[in-house]
Short mmCIF file of C-alpha atoms and ligand atoms in Angstrom, two decimals:
data_model
loop_
_atom_site.label_atom_id
_atom_site.label_comp_id
_atom_site.label_asym_id
_atom_site.label_seq_id
_atom_site.Cartn_x
_atom_site.Cartn_y
_atom_site.Cartn_z
CA MET A 1 -23.00 -4.40 -0.13
CA GLN A 2 -22.88 -2.11 2.90
CA ILE A 3 -19.66 -1.96 4.94
CA ASP A 4 -19.77 -0.76 8.53
CA ALA A 5 -17.17 2.00 8.08
CA GLN A 6 -16.29 5.42 9.42
CA PRO A 7 -17.36 8.17 9.14
CA PHE A 8 -20.43 6.48 7.60
CA PRO A 9 -21.24 3.21 5.79
CA PHE A 10 -19.33 2.43 2.57
CA GLU A 11 -21.38 0.98 -0.32
CA LEU A 12 -19.02 -1.62 -1.72
CA ASP A 13 -19.54 -2.82 -5.27
CA PRO A 14 -17.01 -5.67 -5.60
CA ALA A 15 -17.38 -5.89 -9.38
CA HIS A 16 -16.03 -2.35 -9.67
CA ALA A 17 -13.60 -2.42 -6.76
CA ALA A 18 -9.93 -3.41 -6.43
CA LEU A 19 -7.90 -4.42 -3.40
CA VAL A 20 -4.68 -2.37 -3.49
CA ILE A 21 -1.84 -3.76 -1.37
CA ILE A 22 0.83 -1.15 -0.87
CA ASP A 23 4.50 -2.16 -0.63
CA MET A 24 4.32 -5.31 1.51
CA GLN A 25 7.93 -5.94 0.53
CA ARG A 26 10.86 -7.44 2.36
CA ASP A 27 12.53 -3.99 2.07
CA PHE A 28 10.00 -2.59 4.56
CA VAL A 29 8.93 -5.61 6.62
CA GLU A 30 12.18 -7.55 7.16
CA PRO A 31 15.49 -6.62 8.81
CA GLY A 32 18.23 -5.44 6.45
CA GLY A 33 16.00 -3.54 4.03
CA PHE A 34 15.17 0.08 3.28
CA GLY A 35 12.91 0.52 6.34
CA GLU A 36 15.59 -0.59 8.76
CA THR A 37 18.31 1.50 7.07
CA LEU A 38 16.17 4.54 7.92
CA GLY A 39 16.40 3.61 11.60
CA ASN A 40 13.04 1.90 12.02
CA ASP A 41 11.91 -1.17 14.00
CA VAL A 42 10.47 -3.34 11.23
CA SER A 43 8.89 -5.88 13.60
CA LEU A 44 5.95 -3.52 14.11
CA LEU A 45 4.95 -4.00 10.47
CA GLN A 46 5.06 -7.80 10.60
CA ALA A 47 2.06 -7.84 12.95
CA ILE A 48 -0.43 -7.01 10.17
CA VAL A 49 0.59 -9.86 7.85
CA PRO A 50 -2.05 -12.39 9.08
CA ALA A 51 -4.88 -9.84 8.70
CA CYS A 52 -3.63 -8.86 5.23
CA ALA A 53 -3.40 -12.52 4.19
CA ALA A 54 -6.95 -13.24 5.37
CA MET A 55 -8.32 -10.22 3.51
CA LEU A 56 -6.40 -11.08 0.33
CA SER A 57 -7.66 -14.66 0.44
CA ALA A 58 -11.29 -13.58 0.90
CA TRP A 59 -11.01 -10.96 -1.86
CA ARG A 60 -9.54 -13.54 -4.26
CA GLN A 61 -12.35 -15.97 -3.41
CA ALA A 62 -14.89 -13.22 -4.17
CA GLY A 63 -13.26 -12.80 -7.59
CA GLY A 64 -12.11 -9.23 -6.92
CA LEU A 65 -9.30 -7.47 -8.78
CA VAL A 66 -6.00 -7.41 -6.85
CA VAL A 67 -3.26 -4.80 -7.28
CA HIS A 68 0.12 -5.17 -5.56
CA THR A 69 2.62 -2.32 -5.48
CA ARG A 70 6.33 -2.22 -4.78
CA GLU A 71 8.45 0.84 -4.15
CA ALA A 72 11.20 0.05 -6.63
CA HIS A 73 13.86 1.83 -8.63
CA GLN A 74 15.62 0.81 -11.79
CA ALA A 75 19.13 -0.60 -11.38
CA ASP A 76 20.71 2.49 -12.96
CA LEU A 77 18.76 4.75 -10.54
CA SER A 78 17.53 6.82 -13.52
CA ASP A 79 14.09 7.00 -11.87
CA CYS A 80 15.41 7.93 -8.42
CA PRO A 81 15.72 11.68 -7.87
CA PRO A 82 19.03 12.55 -6.18
CA ALA A 83 16.96 14.40 -3.56
CA LYS A 84 15.41 11.05 -2.54
CA ARG A 85 18.67 9.10 -2.52
CA LEU A 86 20.68 11.74 -0.67
CA ARG A 87 18.05 12.62 1.93
CA GLY A 88 19.05 12.15 5.58
CA ASN A 89 21.63 9.80 7.01
CA PRO A 90 20.54 6.19 6.42
CA THR A 91 22.96 3.33 7.13
CA LEU A 92 22.58 2.31 3.46
CA ARG A 93 21.24 4.46 0.64
CA ILE A 94 18.92 3.43 -2.20
CA GLY A 95 21.01 1.36 -4.62
CA ASP A 96 23.64 0.35 -2.04
CA GLU A 97 24.36 -3.35 -1.53
CA GLY A 98 22.66 -4.69 1.59
CA PRO A 99 22.03 -8.12 3.12
CA MET A 100 19.00 -8.66 0.80
CA GLY A 101 20.66 -7.23 -2.31
CA ARG A 102 20.64 -3.60 -3.46
CA ILE A 103 18.34 -1.41 -1.37
CA LEU A 104 14.97 -0.66 -3.05
CA ILE A 105 16.09 -1.85 -6.49
CA ALA A 106 13.66 -3.77 -8.72
CA GLY A 107 14.42 -7.47 -9.00
CA GLU A 108 16.58 -7.67 -5.87
CA PRO A 109 15.58 -10.19 -3.17
CA GLY A 110 14.72 -7.43 -0.70
CA ASN A 111 12.42 -5.75 -3.19
CA GLN A 112 10.09 -8.75 -3.47
CA ILE A 113 6.65 -8.92 -1.89
CA ILE A 114 6.73 -11.15 1.20
CA ASP A 115 5.84 -14.80 0.60
CA ALA A 116 2.64 -14.64 2.68
CA LEU A 117 1.17 -12.07 0.26
CA ALA A 118 2.90 -13.12 -2.97
CA PRO A 119 1.04 -12.10 -6.14
CA LEU A 120 -0.70 -14.81 -8.15
CA PRO A 121 -0.22 -15.01 -11.92
CA GLY A 122 -2.55 -12.48 -13.56
CA GLU A 123 -2.68 -10.08 -10.62
CA ILE A 124 -1.48 -6.55 -11.30
CA VAL A 125 1.96 -5.68 -9.89
CA ILE A 126 2.98 -2.04 -10.06
CA ASP A 127 6.59 -0.92 -9.53
CA LYS A 128 6.46 2.68 -8.39
CA PRO A 129 9.40 5.07 -8.04
CA GLY A 130 7.54 7.40 -5.68
CA LYS A 131 5.51 7.09 -2.53
CA GLY A 132 2.21 7.28 -4.44
CA ALA A 133 0.98 4.34 -6.57
CA PHE A 134 -0.18 6.59 -9.43
CA TYR A 135 2.88 8.79 -9.96
CA ALA A 136 4.90 7.57 -12.98
CA THR A 137 3.02 4.24 -13.18
CA PRO A 138 0.36 2.71 -15.47
CA LEU A 139 -2.07 2.20 -12.57
CA GLN A 140 -4.71 4.75 -13.61
CA ASN A 141 -4.97 3.28 -17.14
CA LEU A 142 -5.18 -0.29 -15.83
CA LEU A 143 -7.93 0.58 -13.33
CA GLN A 144 -9.90 2.47 -15.96
CA GLN A 145 -9.64 -0.43 -18.41
CA ALA A 146 -11.00 -2.73 -15.69
CA GLY A 147 -13.90 -0.39 -14.89
CA ILE A 148 -12.75 0.12 -11.29
CA ARG A 149 -14.31 2.93 -9.26
CA GLN A 150 -13.58 1.90 -5.68
CA LEU A 151 -10.29 0.98 -4.00
CA LEU A 152 -9.72 -0.94 -0.77
CA PHE A 153 -6.29 -0.12 0.64
CA MET A 154 -3.94 -2.06 2.85
CA GLY A 155 -0.17 -2.18 3.31
CA VAL A 156 2.66 -0.02 4.59
CA THR A 157 3.37 2.52 5.80
CA THR A 158 0.09 4.17 6.70
CA GLU A 159 1.21 7.78 6.68
CA VAL A 160 3.72 7.51 3.82
CA CYS A 161 2.93 5.29 0.81
CA VAL A 162 -0.59 4.27 1.82
CA GLN A 163 -1.74 7.79 2.57
CA THR A 164 -0.03 9.25 -0.51
CA SER A 165 -1.62 6.60 -2.76
CA MET A 166 -5.04 7.06 -1.20
CA ARG A 167 -4.87 10.81 -1.69
CA GLU A 168 -3.78 10.36 -5.31
CA ALA A 169 -6.71 7.96 -5.83
CA ASN A 170 -9.18 10.29 -4.15
CA ASP A 171 -8.16 13.14 -6.45
CA ARG A 172 -8.72 10.83 -9.43
CA GLY A 173 -12.30 10.16 -8.37
CA TYR A 174 -12.06 6.78 -6.66
CA ASP A 175 -13.97 6.03 -3.46
CA CYS A 176 -11.31 4.72 -1.09
CA LEU A 177 -11.63 2.51 1.98
CA LEU A 178 -8.62 1.95 4.25
CA LEU A 179 -8.57 -1.36 6.16
CA GLU A 180 -7.44 -0.24 9.59
CA ASP A 181 -5.93 -3.50 10.87
CA CYS A 182 -4.23 -4.21 7.53
CA THR A 183 -2.01 -1.14 7.56
CA GLU A 184 0.81 -0.14 9.89
CA SER A 185 3.44 2.47 10.52
CA TYR A 186 6.84 2.39 12.20
CA PHE A 187 5.24 5.09 14.41
CA PRO A 188 1.90 3.97 15.94
CA HIS A 189 0.83 7.54 16.64
CA PHE A 190 1.37 8.43 12.96
CA LYS A 191 -0.91 5.54 11.95
CA ALA A 192 -3.58 6.71 14.35
CA ALA A 193 -3.33 10.29 13.11
CA ALA A 194 -3.36 9.27 9.44
CA VAL A 195 -6.43 7.06 9.87
CA GLU A 196 -8.22 9.83 11.71
CA MET A 197 -7.36 12.61 9.27
CA MET A 198 -8.31 10.62 6.16
CA ARG A 199 -11.85 9.93 7.35
CA ALA A 200 -12.36 13.36 8.94
CA GLN A 201 -14.50 16.10 7.44
CA GLY A 202 -17.04 13.66 6.02
CA ALA A 203 -14.46 11.24 4.49
CA ILE A 204 -12.36 14.01 2.96
CA VAL A 205 -9.87 11.40 1.66
CA GLY A 206 -11.91 8.26 2.25
CA TRP A 207 -13.45 5.76 4.65
CA THR A 208 -11.82 3.45 7.18
CA ALA A 209 -13.03 0.11 8.54
CA PRO A 210 -11.69 -2.99 10.25
CA SER A 211 -11.13 -5.81 7.77
CA ALA A 212 -13.70 -7.87 9.72
CA ALA A 213 -16.40 -5.54 8.42
CA VAL A 214 -15.46 -6.32 4.80
CA LEU A 215 -15.00 -10.02 5.52
CA ALA A 216 -18.48 -10.14 7.08
CA ALA A 217 -20.05 -8.40 4.09
CA LEU A 218 -18.31 -10.74 1.63
CA ALA A 219 -19.40 -13.79 3.66
CA ASN A 220 -23.06 -12.65 3.54
CA LYS A 221 -23.01 -11.99 -0.19
N1 TIU B 301 9.66 5.25 5.29
C1 TIU B 301 8.36 4.93 5.26
O1 TIU B 301 7.66 5.01 6.25
N2 TIU B 301 7.81 4.48 4.10
C2 TIU B 301 8.37 4.44 2.87
O2 TIU B 301 9.46 4.95 2.62
N3 TIU B 301 7.68 3.79 1.89
C3 TIU B 301 6.41 3.26 2.06
O3 TIU B 301 5.65 3.69 2.92
N4 TIU B 301 6.10 2.21 1.31
#
C-alpha cells in the first residue's frame, strides 16, 4: 500500500504496522494540567482531536494494532528524576495537586487519555516516565512480539514527546511515518521545524504525510 508521503512514498504494510498515539492526555490538552502549568496555551492542541479520531477509527476498522502512550509518573515519584521535577518555574510541579488531580501522576483524572481517543479494551497503553515511548517501558518487546516493523505516529507535542519517540523508534529499526495534521505543538514554528527536520536528508528520522493520504490508501485497500 503506497502512501503519498514526503520525502518520497511510504510503503505501508498494515499487518506489520502500528498506530502510536503519543500522550493525548488531559494533562496536555486541557486547562489545569501539566502543559498549562508550564505556561502554554493548550487550546492549540485541541484542534487536532477530530483528525486524530478519524485516523484512529479508520485504523481500527482496518484491524491495525493501536498503541496509546501517557506521560505518567508513579505516585511516589520514584520514576521522576529530581532534575525533571525541579526544572524551571511552573505554577505546579509534577506530583503537586491541581484541578485535575496530581500533575502527571498515573491514575489521576488529568493523566487520562481524552475521551475522544480513549483506548479500547485490548489496545496497548504504555505509561512512560520520559519523553520517549521506549525509555523504561515494555514497548519494544510488545512491538517485537506482534511482528511490527512500521510505526505511524500522531499526538503531542510534535517536537518533544513525538519527536523523541520517533527518533527512539528509528534507532531501533522501525520505519516511521508522522501524520502531519494529527500532531501539534504549543509553538507552531516548532511543529513546522520538527516535521521538516525529521523528513530531511532522505527521511533521516522518517516520513511525513497528511492523514488523508493514509485514509485514502486504507479506503482503496
Ligand atoms: N512540554 C511539552 O511540549 N511536552 C511534554 O512535556 N510532553 C509531551 O510532549 N508529551
